[in-house]
């Protein structure tokens, strides 16, 4: 069966412009695009008129925590596995409703994401985005993310090797390591290095043996440098990335996930609610962040789209807000969306199937009333239509 969507302005995510009066056809069995054009489409089993609305790819969010509670300042560390699983499922639906059609997890309590992914594969998790599951993150004892059922605690290369192998045995599809402290934990700071280069090097070695990715939480220095020297695939946050590191990232093909929304919401929403030390940490960092990330982008570092969803005030409906913030580090709206459509798909190794709306790829897209290339606010539309494989989900 074929289904043709027509009468839309199409931004396919592969170029920097959109095509007016466009149509595209989806094979409803495979869920992939089979043809594309402009003007009057040819015959199809089913035709859908978009009445001049705007179509663009679903977002790939490469940094989520579906079991973390954005309304609780301790994340999810108190919840039971059952509570975490139900909550995680709700959050997956929120992500999809906001236009996110693919996520990479960067740490989950109880390995809930791995288990939900299993249910999804069996068709038992309707209206959820594609998931690359991480399971628990890897931290040093007392390090960032050291919470109940939230992390493998490793304190030597040997412990790291064993833990990473255990994670893959449990079904993890990617690895998240903590290279520095962070904003959210008292008594640990962005400039605190945490896992060592030899520890992270082992994680990278084991992951790459299985053609899997390693993401490093690295906010400050020397942790960013340590993670790069260990050969990780992406630097998460990277708020204090310097010039030397930027060039090293280009040379090694390392991506940077700036998670701007996570940092932006803290001083914005947290004053009077969050502990003063946390608001202060975030406010101090924010100006530096824009300066450092702007320089890295100008040098040519490839940015991905990730939001750290699940951190305080940073809900699962906020991914669209990331794009307006990316324009503040010097991107055009098209470049901001390409962090998702091109770069995130490349980082995850799924660009042959996902990311852009080109013939041969899955028809995962969103339909908007406003032009996303004219104003990034268009993608924040709350009642947008969202499709997976050409089938409407919301
Ligand atoms: Zn995170």
Tab-separated table of C-alpha atoms and ligand atoms in Angstrom:
chain	number	residue	atom	x	y	z
A	1	UNK	CA	0.000	0.000	0.000
A	2	UNK	CA	1.126	3.548	-0.692
A	3	UNK	CA	0.172	6.737	1.088
A	4	UNK	CA	0.930	10.146	-0.355
A	5	UNK	CA	1.090	13.308	1.725
A	6	UNK	CA	0.741	16.454	-0.390
A	7	UNK	CA	0.212	20.219	-0.332
A	8	UNK	CA	2.959	20.953	2.234
A	9	UNK	CA	6.187	22.923	2.522
A	10	UNK	CA	8.854	20.304	3.139
A	11	UNK	CA	12.089	20.855	5.068
A	12	UNK	CA	13.837	17.496	4.738
A	13	UNK	CA	16.670	18.239	7.183
A	14	UNK	CA	19.354	17.418	4.616
A	15	UNK	CA	19.636	20.896	3.096
A	16	UNK	CA	19.274	24.424	4.470
A	17	UNK	CA	16.049	25.284	2.648
A	18	UNK	CA	12.516	23.988	2.266
A	19	UNK	CA	10.495	23.019	-0.809
A	20	UNK	CA	7.062	24.594	-1.270
A	21	UNK	CA	4.101	22.711	-2.780
A	22	UNK	CA	5.762	19.384	-1.992
A	23	UNK	CA	4.506	15.811	-1.756
A	24	UNK	CA	6.028	12.522	-0.617
A	25	UNK	CA	4.915	8.907	-0.743
A	26	UNK	CA	5.338	6.289	1.995
A	27	UNK	CA	5.199	2.519	1.594
A	28	UNK	CA	2.873	1.675	4.498
A	29	UNK	CA	4.385	-1.793	4.907
A	30	UNK	CA	8.004	-0.679	5.303
A	31	UNK	CA	7.236	2.800	6.664
A	32	UNK	CA	9.847	4.293	4.341
A	33	UNK	CA	9.674	7.134	1.822
A	34	UNK	CA	9.494	5.814	-1.716
A	35	UNK	CA	9.144	9.014	-3.741
A	36	UNK	CA	9.103	12.793	-3.412
A	37	UNK	CA	8.223	15.706	-5.649
A	38	UNK	CA	6.402	18.995	-6.115
A	39	UNK	CA	3.068	19.961	-7.585
A	40	UNK	CA	0.427	17.363	-8.324
A	41	UNK	CA	1.324	13.889	-6.953
A	42	UNK	CA	0.667	10.687	-8.904
A	43	UNK	CA	-1.931	8.103	-7.827
A	44	UNK	CA	-1.633	6.390	-4.412
A	45	UNK	CA	-3.809	4.072	-2.307
A	46	UNK	CA	-4.348	6.889	0.144
A	47	UNK	CA	-3.883	10.658	-0.121
A	48	UNK	CA	-3.456	13.098	2.767
A	49	UNK	CA	-3.823	16.840	2.163
A	50	UNK	CA	-1.694	18.910	4.574
A	51	UNK	CA	-3.372	22.175	3.493
A	52	UNK	CA	-0.136	24.127	3.090
A	53	UNK	CA	1.318	23.187	6.503
A	54	UNK	CA	5.037	22.666	7.176
A	55	UNK	CA	6.599	19.200	7.373
A	56	UNK	CA	10.001	18.504	8.896
A	57	UNK	CA	11.811	15.452	10.326
A	58	UNK	CA	11.072	14.213	13.836
A	59	UNK	CA	13.792	15.192	16.291
A	60	UNK	CA	16.575	12.900	17.445
A	61	UNK	CA	17.354	13.707	21.080
A	62	UNK	CA	20.672	12.059	21.982
A	63	UNK	CA	20.618	12.892	25.694
A	64	UNK	CA	17.597	11.882	27.765
A	65	UNK	CA	16.941	10.386	31.210
A	66	UNK	CA	13.442	8.949	30.991
A	67	UNK	CA	13.394	7.771	34.608
A	68	UNK	CA	14.483	11.113	36.091
A	69	UNK	CA	11.846	13.415	37.495
A	70	UNK	CA	12.168	17.059	36.385
A	71	UNK	CA	9.854	18.089	39.234
A	72	UNK	CA	12.070	16.533	41.902
A	73	UNK	CA	15.477	17.883	42.809
A	74	UNK	CA	16.858	14.486	43.656
A	75	UNK	CA	16.083	13.115	40.190
A	76	UNK	CA	14.587	9.666	40.622
A	77	UNK	CA	16.797	8.213	43.290
A	78	UNK	CA	13.904	7.498	45.662
A	79	UNK	CA	11.556	5.754	43.234
A	80	UNK	CA	10.973	2.007	43.017
A	81	UNK	CA	11.589	0.116	39.803
A	82	UNK	CA	7.844	-0.154	39.127
A	83	UNK	CA	7.350	3.577	39.591
A	84	UNK	CA	10.374	4.304	37.391
A	85	UNK	CA	9.083	2.061	34.619
A	86	UNK	CA	5.605	3.602	34.506
A	87	UNK	CA	7.076	7.074	34.735
A	88	UNK	CA	9.573	6.236	31.981
A	89	UNK	CA	6.795	5.085	29.677
A	90	UNK	CA	4.817	8.291	30.274
A	91	UNK	CA	7.926	10.322	29.492
A	92	UNK	CA	8.542	8.449	26.254
A	93	UNK	CA	5.037	9.424	25.156
A	94	UNK	CA	5.667	13.057	26.111
A	95	UNK	CA	8.856	13.048	24.065
A	96	UNK	CA	7.069	11.710	21.002
A	97	UNK	CA	4.195	14.162	21.400
A	98	UNK	CA	6.731	17.016	21.377
A	99	UNK	CA	8.113	15.803	18.040
A	100	UNK	CA	10.989	13.578	19.211
A	101	UNK	CA	10.964	10.356	17.200
A	102	UNK	CA	14.320	8.908	18.311
A	103	UNK	CA	16.213	9.081	21.605
A	104	UNK	CA	19.521	7.960	22.977
A	105	UNK	CA	19.397	7.425	26.702
A	106	UNK	CA	22.296	8.697	28.821
A	107	UNK	CA	21.582	6.873	32.061
A	108	UNK	CA	18.513	5.203	33.528
A	109	UNK	CA	17.767	3.808	36.978
A	110	UNK	CA	17.245	0.023	37.211
A	111	UNK	CA	18.131	-0.330	33.493
A	112	UNK	CA	14.475	0.539	32.904
A	113	UNK	CA	15.132	1.834	29.385
A	114	UNK	CA	16.636	-1.515	28.329
A	115	UNK	CA	13.537	-3.318	29.576
A	116	UNK	CA	11.140	-0.844	27.969
A	117	UNK	CA	13.039	-1.207	24.699
A	118	UNK	CA	12.406	-4.961	24.873
A	119	UNK	CA	8.665	-4.352	25.268
A	120	UNK	CA	8.760	-1.851	22.422
A	121	UNK	CA	10.401	-4.426	20.150
A	122	UNK	CA	7.489	-6.756	20.923
A	123	UNK	CA	4.996	-4.045	19.995
A	124	UNK	CA	3.848	-3.517	23.568
A	125	UNK	CA	4.828	0.130	23.946
A	126	UNK	CA	2.589	2.156	21.636
A	127	UNK	CA	3.229	5.820	20.865
A	128	UNK	CA	6.898	5.908	21.894
A	129	UNK	CA	9.999	7.112	20.021
A	130	UNK	CA	12.774	4.752	18.896
A	131	UNK	CA	15.107	4.114	21.838
A	132	UNK	CA	18.852	3.545	22.051
A	133	UNK	CA	19.070	2.269	25.614
A	134	UNK	CA	22.022	2.946	27.916
A	135	UNK	CA	20.918	1.340	31.147
A	136	UNK	CA	22.776	2.623	34.184
A	137	UNK	CA	25.607	5.151	33.752
A	138	UNK	CA	29.227	4.617	34.817
A	139	UNK	CA	30.602	6.746	37.630
A	140	UNK	CA	33.385	6.655	40.172
A	141	UNK	CA	32.479	6.021	43.805
A	142	UNK	CA	30.952	9.250	45.062
A	143	UNK	CA	30.977	10.736	41.561
A	144	UNK	CA	28.331	12.409	39.424
A	145	UNK	CA	25.211	10.250	39.251
A	146	UNK	CA	26.243	7.981	42.125
A	147	UNK	CA	22.707	7.279	43.303
A	148	UNK	CA	20.734	4.233	44.282
A	149	UNK	CA	20.294	1.867	41.297
A	150	UNK	CA	21.489	4.639	38.969
A	151	UNK	CA	25.119	3.806	38.243
A	152	UNK	CA	27.826	1.184	37.959
A	153	UNK	CA	30.481	2.413	40.381
A	154	UNK	CA	33.942	1.698	39.011
A	155	UNK	CA	37.308	2.621	40.493
A	156	UNK	CA	39.890	1.034	38.222
A	157	UNK	CA	40.272	0.049	34.556
A	158	UNK	CA	39.594	-3.581	35.477
A	159	UNK	CA	36.384	-2.694	37.274
A	160	UNK	CA	35.356	-0.626	34.267
A	161	UNK	CA	36.025	-3.506	31.871
A	162	UNK	CA	33.946	-5.909	33.908
A	163	UNK	CA	31.085	-3.438	34.413
A	164	UNK	CA	30.887	-2.484	30.724
A	165	UNK	CA	30.781	-6.147	29.773
A	166	UNK	CA	27.995	-6.662	32.314
A	167	UNK	CA	26.070	-3.728	30.860
A	168	UNK	CA	26.244	-5.169	27.352
A	169	UNK	CA	25.208	-8.554	28.703
A	170	UNK	CA	22.188	-6.864	30.290
A	171	UNK	CA	21.257	-5.344	26.918
A	172	UNK	CA	22.778	-1.854	26.926
A	173	UNK	CA	23.123	-0.364	23.444
A	174	UNK	CA	25.398	2.530	24.419
A	175	UNK	CA	27.592	3.569	27.329
A	176	UNK	CA	27.545	6.750	29.390
A	177	UNK	CA	30.585	7.647	31.502
A	178	UNK	CA	31.005	10.503	33.978
A	179	UNK	CA	34.219	12.412	33.235
A	180	UNK	CA	33.479	15.367	35.505
A	181	UNK	CA	31.257	16.561	38.306
A	182	UNK	CA	28.217	18.603	37.471
A	183	UNK	CA	25.696	21.244	38.276
A	184	UNK	CA	23.180	19.059	40.014
A	185	UNK	CA	25.225	17.410	42.740
A	186	UNK	CA	26.339	19.243	45.880
A	187	UNK	CA	30.086	19.094	46.586
A	188	UNK	CA	30.966	18.116	43.060
A	189	UNK	CA	31.854	20.682	40.503
A	190	UNK	CA	32.192	20.885	36.741
A	191	UNK	CA	35.945	21.320	37.003
A	192	UNK	CA	36.343	18.158	39.110
A	193	UNK	CA	37.812	15.405	36.955
A	194	UNK	CA	36.193	12.075	37.834
A	195	UNK	CA	36.717	8.867	35.857
A	196	UNK	CA	40.360	8.669	34.784
A	197	UNK	CA	41.711	8.443	31.230
A	198	UNK	CA	42.705	4.754	31.687
A	199	UNK	CA	39.228	3.926	33.058
A	200	UNK	CA	37.398	5.649	30.198
A	201	UNK	CA	39.822	4.234	27.624
A	202	UNK	CA	38.777	0.733	28.669
A	203	UNK	CA	35.094	1.682	28.339
A	204	UNK	CA	35.732	2.963	24.808
A	205	UNK	CA	37.713	-0.143	23.884
A	206	UNK	CA	35.007	-2.525	25.097
A	207	UNK	CA	32.188	-0.496	23.511
A	208	UNK	CA	33.935	-0.144	20.164
A	209	UNK	CA	34.601	-3.884	20.090
A	210	UNK	CA	30.839	-4.209	19.961
A	211	UNK	CA	30.393	-1.267	17.578
A	212	UNK	CA	28.697	0.693	20.352
A	213	UNK	CA	29.056	4.331	21.414
A	214	UNK	CA	30.462	6.003	24.493
A	215	UNK	CA	29.044	9.334	25.644
A	216	UNK	CA	30.966	11.269	28.283
A	217	UNK	CA	29.367	13.662	30.725
A	218	UNK	CA	32.084	16.353	30.645
A	219	UNK	CA	31.250	19.909	31.659
A	220	UNK	CA	34.601	21.435	32.577
A	221	UNK	CA	38.328	20.894	32.423
A	222	UNK	CA	40.429	18.841	32.713
A	223	UNK	CA	37.583	16.325	32.337
A	224	UNK	CA	36.709	17.248	28.744
A	225	UNK	CA	40.345	16.737	27.757
A	226	UNK	CA	40.444	13.406	29.633
A	227	UNK	CA	37.344	12.145	27.829
A	228	UNK	CA	38.771	13.169	24.455
A	229	UNK	CA	42.083	11.480	25.211
A	230	UNK	CA	40.141	8.315	26.064
A	231	UNK	CA	38.515	8.498	22.624
A	232	UNK	CA	34.822	8.882	23.535
A	233	UNK	CA	32.330	9.411	20.706
A	234	UNK	CA	30.532	12.424	22.157
A	235	UNK	CA	31.149	15.078	24.767
A	236	UNK	CA	27.926	15.802	26.656
A	237	UNK	CA	27.472	19.419	27.844
A	238	UNK	CA	31.056	20.526	27.052
A	239	UNK	CA	30.363	23.915	28.609
A	240	UNK	CA	34.054	24.767	29.034
A	241	UNK	CA	35.358	23.293	25.781
A	242	UNK	CA	38.520	25.190	24.787
A	243	UNK	CA	40.142	25.837	21.431
A	244	UNK	CA	42.623	22.961	21.613
A	245	UNK	CA	39.861	20.525	22.510
A	246	UNK	CA	37.672	21.801	19.685
A	247	UNK	CA	40.401	21.029	17.157
A	248	UNK	CA	40.952	17.612	18.735
A	249	UNK	CA	37.221	16.888	18.419
A	250	UNK	CA	37.281	17.703	14.725
A	251	UNK	CA	40.331	15.508	14.198
A	252	UNK	CA	38.817	12.575	16.117
A	253	UNK	CA	35.285	13.038	14.776
A	254	UNK	CA	33.864	13.624	18.256
A	255	UNK	CA	30.421	15.218	18.527
A	256	UNK	CA	29.336	17.777	21.132
A	257	UNK	CA	25.876	17.726	22.727
A	258	UNK	CA	25.484	21.155	24.374
A	259	UNK	CA	22.174	20.477	26.268
A	260	UNK	CA	21.603	24.247	26.474
A	261	UNK	CA	18.039	23.981	27.759
A	262	UNK	CA	19.172	22.043	30.852
A	263	UNK	CA	21.452	24.878	31.897
A	264	UNK	CA	19.125	27.670	30.790
A	265	UNK	CA	16.118	26.549	32.855
A	266	UNK	CA	17.994	26.451	36.163
A	267	UNK	CA	18.530	30.176	36.901
A	268	UNK	CA	15.371	30.957	34.883
A	269	UNK	CA	12.986	28.771	36.879
A	270	UNK	CA	14.985	27.832	39.935
A	271	UNK	CA	15.418	31.087	41.852
A	272	UNK	CA	13.794	30.777	45.269
A	273	UNK	CA	13.039	27.082	44.696
A	274	UNK	CA	16.372	25.358	44.165
A	275	UNK	CA	19.206	25.590	46.674
A	276	UNK	CA	21.129	28.850	46.181
A	277	UNK	CA	24.373	27.023	45.408
A	278	UNK	CA	22.755	25.280	42.468
A	279	UNK	CA	21.236	28.430	40.965
A	280	UNK	CA	24.556	30.225	41.396
A	281	UNK	CA	26.508	27.417	39.740
A	282	UNK	CA	24.206	27.471	36.739
A	283	UNK	CA	24.041	31.263	36.405
A	284	UNK	CA	27.829	31.605	36.585
A	285	UNK	CA	28.280	28.977	33.919
A	286	UNK	CA	25.775	30.230	31.400
A	287	UNK	CA	27.682	33.220	29.975
A	288	UNK	CA	30.891	31.206	29.740
A	289	UNK	CA	28.960	28.429	28.048
A	290	UNK	CA	27.684	30.542	25.169
A	291	UNK	CA	31.134	32.020	24.612
A	292	UNK	CA	32.881	28.626	24.580
A	293	UNK	CA	30.289	26.825	22.486
A	294	UNK	CA	30.108	29.646	19.946
A	295	UNK	CA	33.862	29.391	19.443
A	296	UNK	CA	33.712	25.605	19.102
A	297	UNK	CA	30.916	25.873	16.531
A	298	UNK	CA	32.855	28.486	14.532
A	299	UNK	CA	35.939	26.266	14.548
A	300	UNK	CA	33.794	23.516	13.037
A	301	UNK	CA	32.858	21.117	15.849
A	302	UNK	CA	29.735	19.139	14.992
A	303	UNK	CA	26.902	19.671	17.480
A	304	UNK	CA	24.163	17.183	18.185
A	305	UNK	CA	20.683	17.720	19.627
A	306	UNK	CA	20.277	16.644	23.242
A	307	UNK	CA	18.466	18.178	26.181
A	308	UNK	CA	19.305	16.177	29.332
A	309	UNK	CA	15.518	15.812	29.760
A	310	UNK	CA	14.687	14.791	33.318
A	311	UNK	CA	16.947	17.273	35.098
A	312	UNK	CA	15.231	19.939	37.286
A	313	UNK	CA	12.543	21.921	35.384
A	314	UNK	CA	13.745	20.285	32.166
A	315	UNK	CA	10.684	18.275	31.191
A	316	UNK	CA	10.150	15.765	28.413
A	317	UNK	CA	8.259	18.299	26.297
A	318	UNK	CA	11.160	20.760	26.116
A	319	UNK	CA	13.236	19.418	23.208
A	320	UNK	CA	11.774	22.015	20.777
A	321	UNK	CA	13.111	24.791	23.013
A	322	UNK	CA	16.692	23.656	22.401
A	323	UNK	CA	16.680	24.969	18.823
A	324	UNK	CA	16.066	28.602	19.744
A	325	UNK	CA	18.995	28.358	22.168
A	326	UNK	CA	21.223	26.837	19.473
A	327	UNK	CA	20.628	29.933	17.324
A	328	UNK	CA	22.144	31.931	20.200
A	329	UNK	CA	25.484	30.189	19.684
A	330	UNK	CA	25.494	31.426	16.104
A	331	UNK	CA	23.452	28.912	14.122
A	332	UNK	CA	20.741	29.615	11.588
A	333	UNK	CA	17.467	27.777	12.285
A	334	UNK	CA	18.350	25.254	9.544
A	335	UNK	CA	21.760	24.608	11.119
A	336	UNK	CA	20.100	24.170	14.516
A	337	UNK	CA	17.741	21.500	13.110
A	338	UNK	CA	20.635	19.796	11.308
A	339	UNK	CA	22.174	19.135	14.744
A	340	UNK	CA	19.281	16.697	15.008
A	341	UNK	CA	18.557	15.568	11.439
A	342	UNK	CA	22.148	15.082	10.241
A	343	UNK	CA	24.576	15.144	13.158
A	344	UNK	CA	22.574	13.193	15.749
A	345	UNK	CA	21.754	10.516	13.167
A	346	UNK	CA	25.445	10.289	12.206
A	347	UNK	CA	26.587	10.063	15.838
A	348	UNK	CA	24.128	7.257	16.553
A	349	UNK	CA	25.078	5.456	13.339
A	350	UNK	CA	21.466	5.440	12.097
A	351	UNK	CA	21.705	7.987	9.286
A	352	UNK	CA	20.914	5.414	6.588
A	353	UNK	CA	17.436	5.001	8.094
A	354	UNK	CA	16.616	8.033	10.237
A	355	UNK	CA	17.167	11.758	10.619
A	356	UNK	CA	16.267	13.299	7.255
A	357	UNK	CA	13.189	12.901	5.041
A	358	UNK	CA	14.877	11.436	1.982
A	359	UNK	CA	13.730	8.578	-0.207
A	360	UNK	CA	14.621	5.249	1.415
A	361	UNK	CA	14.434	6.488	5.009
A	362	UNK	CA	11.667	6.058	7.572
A	363	UNK	CA	8.843	8.594	7.393
A	364	UNK	CA	9.258	9.927	10.954
A	365	UNK	CA	8.095	13.528	10.789
A	366	UNK	CA	6.118	16.371	12.358
A	367	UNK	CA	3.561	18.743	10.848
A	368	UNK	CA	3.551	22.398	11.903
A	369	UNK	CA	1.346	25.407	11.180
A	370	UNK	CA	4.282	27.882	11.237
A	371	UNK	CA	7.453	27.946	9.139
A	372	UNK	CA	10.287	26.425	11.226
A	373	UNK	CA	12.972	28.037	9.051
A	374	UNK	CA	11.523	31.512	9.614
A	375	UNK	CA	11.295	31.152	13.407
A	376	UNK	CA	12.381	28.324	15.713
A	377	UNK	CA	9.306	29.087	17.857
A	378	UNK	CA	7.299	27.220	15.195
A	379	UNK	CA	8.627	23.861	16.431
A	380	UNK	CA	7.346	24.517	19.971
A	381	UNK	CA	3.734	24.182	18.751
A	382	UNK	CA	2.018	22.060	21.415
A	383	UNK	CA	-0.652	20.468	19.203
A	384	UNK	CA	1.622	19.491	16.294
A	385	UNK	CA	0.958	16.246	14.452
A	386	UNK	CA	3.670	13.601	14.831
A	387	UNK	CA	4.170	10.596	12.561
A	388	UNK	CA	6.244	7.418	12.855
A	389	UNK	CA	6.770	5.419	9.656
A	390	UNK	CA	4.047	7.498	7.989
A	391	UNK	CA	1.491	6.691	10.703
A	392	UNK	CA	0.075	9.460	12.866
A	393	UNK	CA	0.824	9.036	16.588
A	394	UNK	CA	-0.325	12.393	17.928
B	1	LIG	ZN1	22.509	13.859	31.582
